[in-house]
Coordinates of C-alpha atoms in Angstrom, one line a residue:
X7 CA -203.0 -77.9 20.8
X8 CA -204.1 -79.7 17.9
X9 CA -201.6 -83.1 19.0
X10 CA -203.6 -82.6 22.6
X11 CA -207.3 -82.4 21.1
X12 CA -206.3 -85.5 18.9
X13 CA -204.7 -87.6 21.8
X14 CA -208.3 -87.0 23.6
X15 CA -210.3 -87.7 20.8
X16 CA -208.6 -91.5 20.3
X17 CA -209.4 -91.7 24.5
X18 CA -212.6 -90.6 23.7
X19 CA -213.2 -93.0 21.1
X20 CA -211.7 -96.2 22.9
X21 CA -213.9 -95.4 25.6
X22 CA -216.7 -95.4 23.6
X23 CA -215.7 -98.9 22.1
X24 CA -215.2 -100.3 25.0
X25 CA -218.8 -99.6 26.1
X26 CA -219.6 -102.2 23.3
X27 CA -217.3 -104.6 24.2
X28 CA -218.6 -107.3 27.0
X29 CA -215.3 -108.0 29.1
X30 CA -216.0 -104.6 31.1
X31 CA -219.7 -105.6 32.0
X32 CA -218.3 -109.2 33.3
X33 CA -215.5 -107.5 34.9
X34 CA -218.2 -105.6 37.0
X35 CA -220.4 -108.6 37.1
X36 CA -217.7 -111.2 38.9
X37 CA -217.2 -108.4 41.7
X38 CA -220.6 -108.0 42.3
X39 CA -221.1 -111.7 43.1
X40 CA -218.5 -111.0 45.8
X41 CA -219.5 -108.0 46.8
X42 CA -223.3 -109.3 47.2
X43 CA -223.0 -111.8 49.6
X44 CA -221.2 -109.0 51.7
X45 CA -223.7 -106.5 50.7
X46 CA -226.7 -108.8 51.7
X47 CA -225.3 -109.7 55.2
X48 CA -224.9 -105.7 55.9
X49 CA -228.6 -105.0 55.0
X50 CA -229.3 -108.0 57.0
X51 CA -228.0 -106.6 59.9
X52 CA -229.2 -103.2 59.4
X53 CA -233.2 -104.6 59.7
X54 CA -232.3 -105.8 63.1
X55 CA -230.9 -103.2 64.2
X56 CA -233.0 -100.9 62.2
X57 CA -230.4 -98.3 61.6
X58 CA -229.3 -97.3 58.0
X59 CA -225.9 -98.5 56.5
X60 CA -223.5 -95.8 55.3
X61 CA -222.3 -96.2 51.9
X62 CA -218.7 -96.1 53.1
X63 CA -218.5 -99.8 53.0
X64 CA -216.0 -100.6 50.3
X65 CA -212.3 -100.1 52.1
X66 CA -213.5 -102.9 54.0
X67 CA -214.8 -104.7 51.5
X68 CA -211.4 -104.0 49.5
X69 CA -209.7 -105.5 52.7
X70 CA -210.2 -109.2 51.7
X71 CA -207.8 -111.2 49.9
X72 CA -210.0 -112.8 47.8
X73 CA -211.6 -109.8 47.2
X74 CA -208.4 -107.9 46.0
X75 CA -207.4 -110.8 43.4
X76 CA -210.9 -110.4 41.8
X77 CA -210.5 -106.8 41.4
X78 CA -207.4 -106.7 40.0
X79 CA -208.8 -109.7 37.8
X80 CA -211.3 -107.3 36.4
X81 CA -208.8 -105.0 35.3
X82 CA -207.5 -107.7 33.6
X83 CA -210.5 -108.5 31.5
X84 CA -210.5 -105.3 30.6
X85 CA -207.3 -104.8 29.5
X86 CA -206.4 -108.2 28.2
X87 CA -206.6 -106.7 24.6
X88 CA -203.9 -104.2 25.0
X89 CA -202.0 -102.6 23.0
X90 CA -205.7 -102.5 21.5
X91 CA -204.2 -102.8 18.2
X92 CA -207.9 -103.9 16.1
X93 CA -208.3 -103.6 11.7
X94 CA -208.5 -99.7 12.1
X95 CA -205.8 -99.0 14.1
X96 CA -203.2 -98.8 11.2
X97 CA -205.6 -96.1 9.1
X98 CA -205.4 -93.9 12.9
X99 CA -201.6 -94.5 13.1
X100 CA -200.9 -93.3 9.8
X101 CA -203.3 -90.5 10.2
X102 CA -202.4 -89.2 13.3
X103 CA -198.5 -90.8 13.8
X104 CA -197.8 -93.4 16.2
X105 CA -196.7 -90.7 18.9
X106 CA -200.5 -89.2 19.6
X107 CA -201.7 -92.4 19.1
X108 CA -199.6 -94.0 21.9
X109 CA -200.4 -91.1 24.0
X110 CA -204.0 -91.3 23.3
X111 CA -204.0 -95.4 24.2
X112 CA -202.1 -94.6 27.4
X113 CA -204.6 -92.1 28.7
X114 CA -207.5 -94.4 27.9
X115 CA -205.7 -96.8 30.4
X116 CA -205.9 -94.0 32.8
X117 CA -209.4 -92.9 32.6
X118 CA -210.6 -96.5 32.2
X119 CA -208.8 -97.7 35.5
X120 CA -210.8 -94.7 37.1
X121 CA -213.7 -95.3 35.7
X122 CA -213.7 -99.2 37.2
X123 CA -212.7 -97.9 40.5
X124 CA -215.5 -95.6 40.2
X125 CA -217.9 -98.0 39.3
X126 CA -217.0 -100.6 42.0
X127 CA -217.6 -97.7 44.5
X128 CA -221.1 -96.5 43.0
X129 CA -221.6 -100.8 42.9
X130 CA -220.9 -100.9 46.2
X131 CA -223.2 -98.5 47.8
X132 CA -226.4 -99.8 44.8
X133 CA -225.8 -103.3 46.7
X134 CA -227.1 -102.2 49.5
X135 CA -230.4 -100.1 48.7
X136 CA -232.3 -99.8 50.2
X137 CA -230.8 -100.1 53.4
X138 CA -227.9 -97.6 52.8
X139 CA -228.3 -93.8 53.7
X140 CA -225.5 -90.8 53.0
X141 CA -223.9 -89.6 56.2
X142 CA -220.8 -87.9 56.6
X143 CA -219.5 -90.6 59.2
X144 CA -219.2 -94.4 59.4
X145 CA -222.4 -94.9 61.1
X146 CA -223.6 -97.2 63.8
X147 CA -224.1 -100.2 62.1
X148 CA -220.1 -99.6 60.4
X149 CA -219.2 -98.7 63.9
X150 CA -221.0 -101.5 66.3
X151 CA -219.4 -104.2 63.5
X152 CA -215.6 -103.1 64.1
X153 CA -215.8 -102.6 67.8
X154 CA -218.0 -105.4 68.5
X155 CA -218.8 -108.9 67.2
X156 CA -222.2 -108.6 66.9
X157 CA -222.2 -109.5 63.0
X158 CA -221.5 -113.2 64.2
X159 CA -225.6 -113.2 63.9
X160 CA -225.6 -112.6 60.1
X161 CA -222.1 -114.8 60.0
X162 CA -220.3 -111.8 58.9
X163 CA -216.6 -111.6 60.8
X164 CA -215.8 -108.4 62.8
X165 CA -214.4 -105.8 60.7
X166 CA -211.2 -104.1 60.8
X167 CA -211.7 -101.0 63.8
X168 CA -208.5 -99.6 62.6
X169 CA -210.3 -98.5 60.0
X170 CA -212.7 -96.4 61.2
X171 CA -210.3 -95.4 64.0
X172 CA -207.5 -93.9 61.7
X173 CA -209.1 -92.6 59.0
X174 CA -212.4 -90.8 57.9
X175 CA -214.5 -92.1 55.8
X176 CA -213.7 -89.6 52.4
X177 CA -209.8 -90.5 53.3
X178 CA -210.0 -94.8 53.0
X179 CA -212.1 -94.2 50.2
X180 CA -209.8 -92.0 48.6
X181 CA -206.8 -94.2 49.5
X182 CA -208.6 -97.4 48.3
X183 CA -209.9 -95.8 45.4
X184 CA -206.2 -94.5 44.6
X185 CA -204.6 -98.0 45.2
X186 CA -207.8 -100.0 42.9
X187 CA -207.0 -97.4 40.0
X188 CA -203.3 -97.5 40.1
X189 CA -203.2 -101.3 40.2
X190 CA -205.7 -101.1 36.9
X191 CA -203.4 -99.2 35.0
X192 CA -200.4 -101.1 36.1
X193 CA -202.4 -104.3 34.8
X194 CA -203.2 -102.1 31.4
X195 CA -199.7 -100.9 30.9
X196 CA -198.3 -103.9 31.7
X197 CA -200.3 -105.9 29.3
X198 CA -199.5 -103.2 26.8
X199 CA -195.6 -103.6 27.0
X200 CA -195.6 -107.7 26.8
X201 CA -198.5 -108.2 24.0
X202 CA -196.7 -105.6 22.3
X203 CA -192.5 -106.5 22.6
X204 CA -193.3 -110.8 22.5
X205 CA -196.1 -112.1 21.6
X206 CA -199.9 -111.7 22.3
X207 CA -200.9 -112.9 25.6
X208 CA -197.7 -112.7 27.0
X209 CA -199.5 -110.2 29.2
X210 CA -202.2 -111.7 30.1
X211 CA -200.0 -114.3 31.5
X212 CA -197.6 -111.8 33.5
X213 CA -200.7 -109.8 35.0
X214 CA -202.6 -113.3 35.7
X215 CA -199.4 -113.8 38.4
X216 CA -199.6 -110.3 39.1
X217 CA -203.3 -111.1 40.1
X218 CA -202.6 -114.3 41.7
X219 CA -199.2 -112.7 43.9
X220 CA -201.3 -112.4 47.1
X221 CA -201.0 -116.2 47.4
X222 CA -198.4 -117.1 45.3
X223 CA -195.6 -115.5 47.6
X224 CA -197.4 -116.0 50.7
X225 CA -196.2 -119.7 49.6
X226 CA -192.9 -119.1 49.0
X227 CA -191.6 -116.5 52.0
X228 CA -193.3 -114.7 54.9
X229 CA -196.4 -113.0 54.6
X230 CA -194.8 -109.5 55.8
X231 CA -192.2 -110.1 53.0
X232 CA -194.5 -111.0 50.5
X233 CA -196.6 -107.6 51.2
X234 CA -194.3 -105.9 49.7
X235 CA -194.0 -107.4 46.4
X236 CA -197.9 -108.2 46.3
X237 CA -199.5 -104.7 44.9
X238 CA -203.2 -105.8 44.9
X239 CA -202.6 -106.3 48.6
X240 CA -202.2 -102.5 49.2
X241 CA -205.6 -102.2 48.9
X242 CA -205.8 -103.6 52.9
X243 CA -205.3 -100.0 55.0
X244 CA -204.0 -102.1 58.0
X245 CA -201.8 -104.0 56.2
X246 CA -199.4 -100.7 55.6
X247 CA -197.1 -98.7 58.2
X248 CA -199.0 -95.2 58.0
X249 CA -196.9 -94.1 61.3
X250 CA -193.5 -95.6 60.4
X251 CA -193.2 -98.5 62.5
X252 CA -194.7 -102.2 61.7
X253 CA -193.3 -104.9 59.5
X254 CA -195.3 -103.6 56.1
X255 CA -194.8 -101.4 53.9
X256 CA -195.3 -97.2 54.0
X257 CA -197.4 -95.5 52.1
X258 CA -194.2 -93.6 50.3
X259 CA -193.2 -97.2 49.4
X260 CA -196.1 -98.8 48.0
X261 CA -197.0 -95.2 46.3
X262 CA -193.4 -95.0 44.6
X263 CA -193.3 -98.4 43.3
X264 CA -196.8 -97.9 41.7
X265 CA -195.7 -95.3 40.1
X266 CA -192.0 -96.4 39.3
X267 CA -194.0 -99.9 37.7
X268 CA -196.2 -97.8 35.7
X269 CA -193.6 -95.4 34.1
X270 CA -191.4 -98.4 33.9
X271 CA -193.8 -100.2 31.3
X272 CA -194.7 -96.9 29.7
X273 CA -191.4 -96.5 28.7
X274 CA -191.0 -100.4 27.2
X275 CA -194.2 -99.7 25.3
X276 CA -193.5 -96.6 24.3
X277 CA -190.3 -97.8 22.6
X278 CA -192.0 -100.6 21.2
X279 CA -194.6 -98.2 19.3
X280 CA -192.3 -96.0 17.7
X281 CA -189.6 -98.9 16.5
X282 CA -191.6 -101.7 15.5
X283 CA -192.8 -102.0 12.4
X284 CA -196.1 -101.7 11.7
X285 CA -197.2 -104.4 9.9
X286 CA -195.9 -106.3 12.8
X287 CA -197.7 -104.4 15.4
X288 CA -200.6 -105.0 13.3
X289 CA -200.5 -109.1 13.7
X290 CA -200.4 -109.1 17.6

């Protein structure tokens, strides 16, 4: 119990230093640049149509591209710093042991990356007061711009009907919400394992082409090869084969190899804690 209460108490207290550091504020503040000129083209069309806008706008805003490689880039800002290894963190190893203390770093990963996907949702739906209004569904205005292309009047592109025809609203958010956290911690465990076993920014490199993999292997084979080697790209929820058949990836796949990545580099770093020595650990 005690090993527990201590692993949450160094969460809790990265969290709280990280609310002084400024990388999470300009994480939020480059996706809001995006997701404003969105945003502003929504409301737009909302006052001519004069119908509200339901708040359930980010699985299409998540279905860009360009959009995914700066979200993932934010998690990046946020995490560049990992193993978060600063002057006090040889006192906490040494009171606490290196095990809790990995433990402790690893779940601050976790509740961080859910805390950005969080915040890019509640930033989402502030961008667009005070046109937006709660409603259980999509809405008209959601609805007329995925059947129809009457956005071409506030020079938006027609959005993605499959969307709103597949899922409800609570599901795409959930699964884009999943897909924005998962991809976070991958970044944050990720930059953990490389800072940590070469040399400092190591990981920032590694995640920077992890960021950049959208494009980068679109170059080099077939886009329906590349999405499956491209995680920020699982953010798109028609860019995945939910009933089995299609040339992307299922959800069992791009689920799995989340998951496999993210234990994979828990593992490295998790070695790496416990053999290094510490005055090593201490200089990265």
């Amino acid at each position: 119990m005690d090993s527990v209460k201590m692993v949450l108490q160094i969460c809790g207290n990265s969290i709280r230093k990280s609310l002084y550091k400024p990388r999470i504020y300009l994480a939020f503040l480059m996706v809001s640049f995006l997701m404003l000129d969105f945003s502003d083209k929504l409301k737009t069309f909302s006052q001519l149509v004069d119908v509200p806008v339901s708040p359930w706008v980010l699985p299409f805003f998540a279905g860009n591209t360009g959009n995914q490689i700066f979200i993932v880039l934010g998690a990046l800002l946020i995490f560049c710093d990992a193993p978060f290894l600063n002057p006090n963190s040889y006192m906490q190893i040494v009171r606490c042991g290196r095990k809790r203390w990995f433990w402790g770093t690893m779940l601050y990963i976790w509740v961080q990356s859910m805390i950005y996907a969080a915040g890019l949702f509640l930033l989402s739906v502030a961008l667009l007061l005070p046109r937006v209004r709660f409603m259980t569904g999509w809405g008209k205005v959601l609805g007329t711009l995925t059947q129809t292309a009457a956005g071409s009047v506030v020079s938006m592109r027609q959005l993605d009907y499959y969307v709103i025809a597949e899922f409800t609203p609570l599901q795409a958010l959930f699964l884009v919400l999943t897909v924005i956290c998962l991809n976070g911690v991958l970044v944050g465990v990720l930059n953990y394992a490389l800072n940590l076993w070469i040399k400092n920014g190591s990981g920032t490199i590694a995640s920077a082409l992890l960021v950049l993999s959208p494009l980068l292997l679109t170059k080099l084979v077939p886009e329906e090869i590349a999405h499956y080697f491209a995680p920020p790209v699982w953010m798109d929820l028609t860019l995945c084969s939910w009933n089995g058949y299609g040339d992307y990836a299922s959800p069992l796949y791009i689920y799995l190899c989340l998951f496999f990545l993210v234990g994979a580099f828990v593992v490295i770093s998790y070695v790496g804690i416990r053999r290094k020595d510490l005055s090593v650990v201490e200089e990265l």
